[in-house]
XYZ file of C-alpha atoms in Angstrom:
602
model
C -36.991 6.353 34.984
C -38.779 8.976 32.894
C -36.858 11.082 30.377
C -36.555 14.873 30.242
C -35.248 16.907 27.331
C -35.184 20.693 26.943
C -33.694 22.931 24.263
C -33.052 26.639 23.838
C -31.482 28.027 20.672
C -31.954 29.508 17.228
C -34.374 27.653 14.996
C -37.127 25.199 15.731
C -36.822 23.408 19.076
C -39.128 20.563 18.003
C -36.394 18.740 16.068
C -33.930 18.486 18.955
C -36.774 17.684 21.362
C -38.010 14.733 19.297
C -34.455 13.507 18.716
C -33.891 13.711 22.457
C -37.063 11.781 23.246
C -36.118 9.073 20.745
C -32.678 8.841 22.326
C -34.274 8.499 25.762
C -36.683 5.710 24.813
C -34.326 3.159 26.387
C -35.178 4.537 29.837
C -38.669 3.040 29.529
C -41.914 4.979 29.047
C -45.608 4.731 28.240
C -46.415 8.250 26.994
C -44.616 11.252 25.538
C -45.077 14.951 24.971
C -43.512 18.319 24.215
C -44.253 21.988 24.872
C -42.846 24.947 22.941
C -42.798 28.696 23.493
C -43.423 30.366 20.140
C -44.509 33.950 20.777
C -48.189 33.102 20.765
C -48.404 31.109 23.969
C -47.168 27.802 25.316
C -48.219 24.996 22.953
C -48.450 21.465 24.355
C -48.622 18.252 22.332
C -48.725 14.898 24.125
C -50.175 11.407 23.902
C -50.005 7.966 25.455
C -48.033 5.458 23.435
C -44.836 5.776 21.432
C -42.668 8.757 20.529
C -43.296 7.844 16.888
C -47.005 8.602 17.403
C -46.165 11.985 18.915
C -43.784 12.662 16.039
C -46.542 12.029 13.522
C -48.821 14.466 15.346
C -46.138 17.162 15.269
C -45.631 17.307 11.504
C -47.611 20.572 11.258
C -46.860 21.981 14.697
C -45.991 25.670 15.264
C -42.295 26.477 15.605
C -40.573 27.762 18.702
C -37.015 28.422 19.828
C -37.628 27.189 23.376
C -39.119 23.849 24.363
C -39.317 20.952 26.799
C -40.135 17.278 26.262
C -40.779 14.162 28.291
C -41.213 10.408 28.149
C -43.314 9.247 31.106
C -43.134 6.085 33.171
C -46.410 5.815 35.057
C -46.317 6.100 38.840
C -49.274 8.287 39.846
C -52.096 7.553 37.400
C -52.334 5.169 34.410
C -50.742 5.837 30.991
C -53.335 8.120 29.369
C -53.220 11.252 27.234
C -54.329 13.290 30.248
C -51.552 11.920 32.470
C -48.817 12.395 29.880
C -46.364 15.274 30.377
C -46.016 18.235 29.956
C -48.635 19.371 32.470
C -50.019 22.886 32.610
C -51.830 25.210 34.958
C -55.532 25.964 34.453
C -54.945 28.683 31.834
C -52.170 26.837 30.042
C -49.618 29.578 30.666
C -47.141 27.320 32.494
C -45.918 23.921 31.255
C -43.836 21.481 33.299
C -42.085 18.142 32.823
C -40.976 16.218 35.885
C -39.169 13.046 36.906
C -39.474 11.722 40.444
C -42.188 11.690 43.062
C -43.758 14.674 44.838
C -44.512 13.219 48.260
C -46.761 16.045 49.499
C -48.741 16.453 46.282
C -52.085 15.453 47.809
C -51.981 18.270 50.354
C -50.735 20.738 47.758
C -53.492 19.724 45.371
C -56.202 20.184 48.004
C -54.857 23.636 48.864
C -54.693 24.680 45.205
C -58.159 23.352 44.419
C -59.484 25.390 47.349
C -57.960 28.446 45.649
C -59.801 27.708 42.382
C -57.203 25.712 40.446
C -58.661 23.000 38.204
C -56.824 19.716 37.774
C -57.224 17.403 34.770
C -54.887 14.475 35.544
C -54.176 11.881 38.220
C -50.497 12.774 38.473
C -48.453 14.282 41.258
C -46.637 16.410 38.674
C -49.645 18.607 37.902
C -49.325 20.455 41.202
C -46.056 22.032 39.990
C -47.399 24.229 37.148
C -50.319 25.240 39.370
C -47.886 26.224 42.140
C -45.840 28.305 39.693
C -49.009 29.987 38.442
C -50.119 30.624 42.038
C -46.855 32.378 42.861
C -46.951 34.351 39.594
C -50.209 35.797 40.886
C -48.224 37.519 43.628
C -46.699 39.852 40.997
C -43.363 38.073 41.231
C -41.029 37.272 38.321
C -41.257 33.876 36.571
C -37.907 32.807 37.989
C -38.918 33.818 41.516
C -42.259 32.045 41.098
C -40.411 28.916 39.989
C -38.141 29.056 43.025
C -41.042 29.551 45.416
C -42.920 26.646 43.855
C -39.890 24.375 44.225
C -39.524 25.354 47.887
C -43.085 24.056 48.450
C -42.208 20.554 47.220
C -41.204 17.494 49.227
C -39.781 14.471 47.452
C -37.432 13.730 44.576
C -37.555 15.564 41.306
C -35.956 16.871 38.171
C -38.127 19.668 36.770
C -38.097 21.805 33.638
C -40.699 24.522 33.063
C -41.859 27.071 30.480
C -43.784 30.275 31.290
C -45.810 32.135 28.675
C -44.036 35.217 27.341
C -40.592 34.113 28.522
C -37.963 32.709 26.142
C -36.453 30.613 28.909
C -36.440 27.182 30.497
C -36.412 27.069 34.307
C -35.105 23.839 35.814
C -33.876 22.219 39.005
C -33.183 18.822 40.544
C -33.378 17.059 43.882
C -32.402 13.394 43.910
C -33.157 12.870 40.205
C -30.547 13.343 37.458
C -30.341 16.412 35.215
C -27.435 17.258 32.922
C -26.790 20.412 30.906
C -25.388 20.260 27.362
C -23.492 23.257 25.913
C -23.216 23.946 22.164
C -22.334 27.422 20.829
C -25.129 29.338 22.575
C -27.519 26.445 22.074
C -28.416 24.744 25.310
C -29.767 21.296 26.108
C -31.067 19.868 29.357
C -31.744 16.169 29.807
C -31.983 13.243 32.171
C -29.053 11.562 30.466
C -26.253 12.509 28.078
C -27.348 10.304 25.121
C -30.384 12.576 24.712
C -28.231 15.226 23.033
C -24.883 13.522 22.367
C -25.089 13.967 18.585
C -25.109 17.733 19.179
C -22.526 18.192 21.934
C -20.309 16.267 24.323
C -19.627 19.253 26.596
C -21.760 18.798 29.698
C -22.375 20.150 33.176
C -23.737 17.730 35.762
C -26.175 19.662 37.906
C -26.287 19.019 41.635
C -29.208 18.891 44.060
C -30.857 22.296 44.621
C -29.155 23.847 41.591
C -31.534 26.128 39.690
C -30.629 26.619 36.034
C -32.172 29.178 33.688
C -31.610 28.644 29.960
C -32.095 31.703 27.747
C -31.186 32.242 24.076
C -27.769 33.750 24.832
C -27.122 32.876 28.455
C -27.140 30.055 30.996
C -27.131 30.830 34.717
C -26.857 28.368 37.591
C -27.735 29.415 41.131
C -28.767 27.799 44.374
C -32.315 27.907 45.703
C -31.595 31.239 47.387
C -30.438 32.807 44.126
C -26.710 32.808 44.817
C -24.660 32.049 41.723
C -22.738 28.757 41.786
C -19.935 27.484 39.584
C -20.231 24.070 37.982
C -17.328 22.788 35.913
C -17.978 21.542 32.396
C -16.872 18.007 31.513
C -16.210 16.469 28.119
C -17.940 13.123 27.641
C -15.635 10.780 25.726
C -18.475 8.697 24.286
C -18.640 8.511 20.501
C -22.109 9.501 19.185
C -21.925 6.396 16.970
C -22.079 4.318 20.144
C -25.669 5.418 20.647
C -26.808 4.080 17.245
C -27.568 0.447 16.389
C -25.263 0.447 13.378
C -25.498 -2.844 11.468
C -27.286 -4.664 14.287
C -31.015 -5.335 14.582
C -31.037 -4.388 18.256
C -28.957 -2.348 20.665
C -28.677 -5.383 22.918
C -27.008 -7.469 20.213
C -24.669 -4.602 19.370
C -23.735 -4.201 23.033
C -23.115 -7.937 23.452
C -20.771 -7.791 20.460
C -19.168 -4.609 21.796
C -17.845 -6.418 24.881
C -14.333 -7.090 23.548
C -13.940 -3.322 23.102
C -15.661 -2.275 26.322
C -13.618 -4.755 28.365
C -10.391 -3.632 26.712
C -11.258 -0.122 27.870
C -12.051 -1.331 31.391
C -8.761 -3.228 31.667
C -6.464 -0.771 29.859
C -3.688 0.480 32.126
C -5.093 -1.312 35.142
C -2.938 -4.433 34.877
C 0.791 -3.741 34.603
C 3.668 -6.183 34.939
C 1.411 -8.795 36.457
C 0.017 -6.461 39.115
C -3.163 -4.436 39.612
C -2.541 -0.747 38.904
C -5.494 1.416 39.894
C -4.363 5.032 39.984
C -7.548 5.941 41.865
C -6.455 3.674 44.735
C -2.720 3.880 45.524
C -1.023 1.523 47.991
C -2.397 1.895 51.490
C -5.797 3.247 50.450
C -7.605 0.429 52.247
C -5.217 -0.118 55.151
C -7.819 0.942 57.739
C -10.642 -1.188 56.330
C -11.746 -4.218 58.323
C -14.876 -5.296 56.459
C -16.473 -4.628 53.069
C -20.097 -4.239 52.040
C -21.430 -4.103 48.490
C -24.742 -2.413 47.731
C -26.484 -2.843 44.397
C -29.703 -3.772 42.589
C -30.580 -6.107 39.711
C -27.735 -6.940 37.357
C -25.335 -4.819 39.421
C -26.223 -6.990 42.421
C -25.047 -10.063 40.514
C -21.755 -8.334 39.670
C -21.400 -7.442 43.355
C -21.811 -11.129 44.249
C -18.712 -11.801 42.140
C -16.823 -9.167 44.118
C -17.977 -10.648 47.406
C -16.833 -14.137 46.381
C -13.379 -12.908 45.406
C -12.912 -11.009 48.676
C -13.997 -13.970 50.746
C -11.507 -16.149 48.882
C -8.873 -13.631 49.985
C -9.978 -13.858 53.611
C -11.625 -10.427 53.714
C -15.003 -10.218 55.522
C -17.499 -9.152 52.849
C -21.222 -9.163 52.218
C -23.598 -8.031 49.477
C -26.740 -6.201 50.539
C -29.590 -5.370 48.200
C -29.638 -1.598 48.157
C -33.359 -1.409 48.861
C -32.805 -3.397 52.077
C -29.586 -1.761 53.198
C -30.905 0.379 56.048
C -32.542 -2.596 57.767
C -30.128 -5.424 56.921
C -26.619 -3.973 56.609
C -25.575 -4.857 60.141
C -22.931 -2.810 61.977
C -21.317 -0.040 59.924
C -18.355 1.947 61.214
C -15.376 3.994 60.085
C -13.625 0.692 59.392
C -16.320 -0.361 56.904
C -15.817 0.060 53.167
C -19.094 0.306 51.243
C -18.875 -0.272 47.483
C -21.887 0.951 45.511
C -22.212 -0.855 42.183
C -24.460 1.092 39.803
C -24.238 1.338 36.020
C -25.943 4.718 35.788
C -24.800 6.139 39.110
C -28.376 7.355 39.594
C -30.169 4.278 40.974
C -32.382 5.627 43.758
C -32.109 2.655 46.131
C -28.340 2.503 45.767
C -27.978 6.226 46.385
C -30.107 5.853 49.518
C -27.755 3.130 50.763
C -24.693 5.296 50.016
C -26.160 8.170 52.013
C -26.872 5.883 54.954
C -23.314 4.524 54.812
C -21.857 8.030 54.634
C -23.922 9.063 57.649
C -22.530 6.091 59.587
C -18.957 7.156 58.864
C -18.077 4.429 56.376
C -15.691 4.935 53.462
C -17.673 4.746 50.216
C -16.727 3.911 46.623
C -18.849 4.027 43.473
C -18.230 1.524 40.691
C -20.127 3.200 37.873
C -20.138 3.854 34.147
C -21.068 7.537 34.239
C -18.527 10.224 35.030
C -20.103 12.961 37.141
C -23.082 10.830 38.171
C -24.650 11.352 41.576
C -23.049 8.178 42.940
C -19.627 9.324 41.771
C -20.091 12.699 43.432
C -21.530 11.460 46.717
C -18.981 8.728 47.410
C -15.402 9.267 48.550
C -13.930 7.831 45.354
C -15.125 6.368 42.054
C -13.920 3.561 39.828
C -15.228 4.092 36.301
C -16.126 1.207 34.005
C -15.250 2.985 30.737
C -17.791 0.761 28.972
C -19.345 3.534 26.890
C -23.093 4.203 26.638
C -25.457 1.272 26.987
C -28.880 1.787 25.409
C -30.526 -1.642 25.663
C -32.585 -1.949 28.840
C -31.113 -5.390 29.563
C -27.565 -4.731 30.799
C -24.873 -6.717 28.989
C -21.519 -5.018 28.462
C -21.841 -3.076 31.690
C -22.241 -6.299 33.683
C -19.029 -7.725 32.263
C -17.201 -4.441 32.853
C -18.544 -4.260 36.409
C -17.352 -7.797 37.090
C -13.882 -7.138 35.696
C -13.545 -3.814 37.519
C -14.573 -5.481 40.781
C -12.178 -8.366 40.209
C -9.309 -5.889 39.943
C -10.543 -3.732 42.820
C -10.922 -6.695 45.175
C -7.336 -7.762 44.483
C -6.233 -4.235 45.370
C -8.280 -4.279 48.598
C -6.979 -7.689 49.640
C -3.390 -6.494 49.239
C -3.984 -3.603 51.676
C -6.174 -5.070 54.405
C -4.184 -6.762 57.175
C -6.575 -9.719 57.365
C -6.487 -10.176 53.597
C -4.325 -12.636 51.714
C -3.904 -12.282 47.962
C -4.815 -15.739 46.579
C -2.132 -17.830 44.889
C -4.215 -17.768 41.714
C -3.963 -13.972 41.420
C -0.921 -14.171 39.148
C -2.841 -16.408 36.762
C -5.887 -14.137 37.029
C -3.926 -11.051 36.001
C -1.865 -12.800 33.346
C -5.017 -13.956 31.586
C -6.964 -10.683 32.033
C -5.608 -9.035 28.916
C -6.588 -12.131 26.908
C -10.214 -11.826 28.019
C -11.402 -9.538 25.152
C -9.972 -11.990 22.574
C -11.610 -14.912 24.355
C -14.960 -13.130 24.241
C -14.427 -12.461 20.531
C -13.948 -16.204 20.076
C -17.229 -16.891 21.879
C -19.059 -14.383 19.703
C -17.659 -15.856 16.486
C -18.314 -19.518 17.323
C -21.410 -19.544 19.548
C -24.090 -22.162 18.917
C -26.576 -20.135 20.970
C -29.057 -19.428 18.178
C -29.548 -23.120 17.398
C -29.819 -24.028 21.081
C -32.330 -21.230 21.734
C -34.463 -22.544 18.879
C -34.106 -26.162 20.024
C -35.456 -25.457 23.499
C -37.997 -22.823 22.566
C -41.464 -23.503 23.913
C -40.219 -25.105 27.129
C -42.215 -24.685 30.327
C -39.358 -23.160 32.288
C -35.619 -22.522 32.057
C -33.203 -23.175 34.915
C -29.650 -21.861 35.243
C -27.224 -23.351 37.759
C -23.677 -22.623 38.851
C -21.306 -22.846 41.767
C -18.831 -20.317 43.186
C -18.508 -17.558 40.549
C -20.812 -19.572 38.308
C -23.668 -18.894 40.720
C -24.014 -15.130 40.126
C -23.679 -15.847 36.404
C -26.549 -18.336 36.690
C -28.636 -15.650 38.401
C -27.716 -13.132 35.719
C -28.444 -15.613 32.929
C -31.912 -16.235 34.319
C -32.547 -12.525 34.785
C -31.611 -11.747 31.174
C -33.795 -14.575 29.938
C -36.904 -13.503 31.822
C -36.319 -9.783 31.105
C -36.444 -10.047 27.338
C -38.254 -13.323 26.545
C -41.064 -12.995 29.144
C -40.617 -16.747 29.768
C -40.169 -18.209 33.235
C -36.515 -18.608 34.201
C -34.739 -19.095 37.518
C -31.133 -19.209 38.636
C -29.923 -21.453 41.444
C -26.782 -22.352 43.308
C -26.133 -25.783 41.803
C -26.209 -27.576 45.144
C -29.649 -26.139 45.942
C -31.428 -28.022 43.160
C -31.985 -31.027 45.377
C -33.307 -28.862 48.207
C -36.619 -28.068 46.546
C -36.299 -26.853 42.933
C -35.792 -30.405 41.666
C -39.532 -30.908 42.222
C -40.125 -28.523 39.293
C -37.842 -30.363 36.874
C -39.466 -32.094 33.905
C -38.404 -32.993 30.343
C -39.666 -29.511 29.431
C -37.243 -27.755 31.805
C -33.854 -27.286 30.128
C -31.038 -26.587 32.570
C -28.087 -24.421 31.615
C -25.151 -25.501 33.785
C -22.146 -23.197 34.143
C -18.723 -24.835 34.564
C -15.893 -22.464 35.485
C -13.187 -24.864 36.625
C -14.035 -24.573 40.339
C -15.910 -27.464 42.007
C -17.072 -28.612 38.591
C -17.421 -32.222 39.728
C -20.149 -31.234 42.185
C -21.938 -29.086 39.611
C -21.835 -31.988 37.170
C -23.351 -34.286 39.790
C -26.184 -31.799 40.322
C -26.782 -31.561 36.580
C -26.871 -35.341 36.250
C -29.454 -35.545 39.051
C -31.705 -33.277 37.011
C -31.029 -35.218 33.812
C -32.167 -38.484 35.423
C -35.523 -36.721 35.959
C -35.724 -36.026 32.226
C -34.382 -32.472 32.087
C -32.154 -31.690 29.092
C -28.776 -30.265 30.124
C -26.886 -27.536 28.290
C -23.267 -27.440 29.461
C -21.512 -24.077 29.315
C -17.927 -25.306 29.472
C -14.604 -25.563 27.630
C -14.148 -28.121 24.873
C -13.244 -31.528 26.260
C -14.753 -30.848 29.677
C -16.342 -33.986 31.228
C -19.688 -32.180 31.350
C -19.831 -32.050 27.557
C -20.202 -35.823 27.264
C -22.886 -35.900 29.945
C -24.938 -33.043 28.461
C -27.521 -32.826 25.702
C -26.034 -29.636 24.223
C -22.869 -27.596 24.598
C -22.070 -23.889 24.632
C -18.292 -23.733 24.356
C -16.041 -21.268 26.192
C -12.241 -20.945 25.925
C -10.223 -22.508 28.718
C -9.029 -19.772 31.092
C -8.898 -18.663 34.731
C -12.158 -19.535 36.596
C -12.973 -15.838 37.192
C -12.881 -15.059 33.484
C -14.512 -18.396 32.588
C -17.614 -17.204 34.430
C -17.737 -14.082 32.243
C -17.280 -16.086 29.049
C -20.173 -18.283 30.168
C -22.194 -15.134 30.774
C -21.682 -14.012 27.163
C -23.023 -17.354 25.931
C -26.088 -16.979 28.163
C -26.636 -13.410 26.954
C -26.695 -14.726 23.393
C -29.112 -17.520 24.297
C -31.498 -14.993 25.838
C -31.204 -12.683 22.851
C -31.917 -15.374 20.281
C -34.751 -16.887 22.332
C -36.380 -13.454 22.520
C -35.791 -12.876 18.818
C -37.522 -16.159 17.926
C -40.468 -15.008 20.049
C -40.468 -11.580 18.351
C -40.160 -9.716 21.652
C -39.311 -5.979 21.830
C -35.781 -6.810 22.937
C -34.417 -3.318 23.556
C -37.516 -2.097 25.379
C -39.036 -4.979 27.370
C -42.422 -4.287 28.877
C -42.688 -2.730 32.333
C -38.924 -2.167 32.604
C -36.741 0.938 32.542
C -32.998 1.305 32.059
C -32.447 3.587 35.032
C -34.581 3.226 38.160
C -34.471 6.684 39.706
C -37.382 6.344 42.146
C -37.523 4.029 45.149
């Protein structure tokens, strides 16, 4: 959840460090800081609050060729100047930034305090520079001291450290992402590629227990025992322009409008001659599978619900399990189980934990992710990439639509292989209309009445979203987006559940957004009418001429298409409603309070 950036190269490291921290703001944070090595000691500058405040403080800072930076998301200790990273040892000779959780920090802290080390923060991170300093006292080299300190730690971490007198960054990871950027003898280290993408797109994804040492003219990667390891460099095909807002006021709005392009990329080459063509999964890949489990969190969980629905329609036993609950609620898992991990970043801690449990049980595992080389992609048997490009806004938009489309294609492929599966009769229509989906979304974007509707129902007490079949996960996602960025109360329901309790909450100040996909719409319309008789205004998300339009108080139009794609078109309308509602309320849309883009701790 926090963000790490490090830089080694000719010139002043402060510029790339601040750029990196600004690029990592989307991950969520409450304080920021940097440390540089400049020939006269390790200099630390940090503060609670925004990167812009740190930037102002650094206008007259000393220069240095080597530096580390950090944006902190509070876990141990509140967001204060003292708890901000980097942290140092007592003398200030060692500076460390860290993502993750050190599980044995209390014992380590007691032991270090007994040896005379003085602590100034409430964080678990502060034990790391003190450990490095402790091992330096044994007349060992800085790199050896770093290794010995890391061997003392239990938990998850990505760590980068400076040691006084050394023009080097020492770093490692265990369960928390860290990626190396390579640029003509200038090196970058970060939690995520967008931190340095304007400088280089050549990257090395570090693996658990890798130790990397960045020096002015050399990068070395070894294991914890000091044995050199080879890690292949990858070229990230993201355009640096994709990480800027361009003409848009917010990243979220840009990413909503980017969906025709991102979905074209997701679909390209994967539908050929009316059939699914996934080169990652040739015919027979799933012949031994008897049941399918999806694991995911948040928005990815809603996309997984779409996958589950499509498999069940094809007669394939399938279930979605929240990743955080997987170990206790997954049920039987065997070699005949296929576990599909849906994760935008490929670094979601709960989802990775579920993948590891599934691997241990002998299941076949697949990652559906947006990030090539991510931990999920490496730890599963195969990966299906979204190709959606970088997503900076905390509230997921284009990645949800790409996840849903990728899963729709994957589930058709699975159903064709599994003996108990039957490819639905509607599959031909599904695939024939898939390539039209980007144009249909463009139509929604050009004609949406969402801004006016968001203004009309602003100030309501609560907002309900209902749907049936594939409209249900879209209702959940619509409510999640609304509450994430507006801070207003919103809930999503299966349409038929309204009368089983939630109807008691309905008043004239509870607008209901009803999703109509073309499947069981008559029942959804009946549910909406029940709410309307209690005074609730109804907003129908439906094609022009749909019976729901006449029965509703407002209409968000979607093109007429296959029910699977209709649900995604409805989702775009609901994304726009949430965006405009939040804009009218002047919310910080790209960085909603208390939330982070990538949740890398459990």
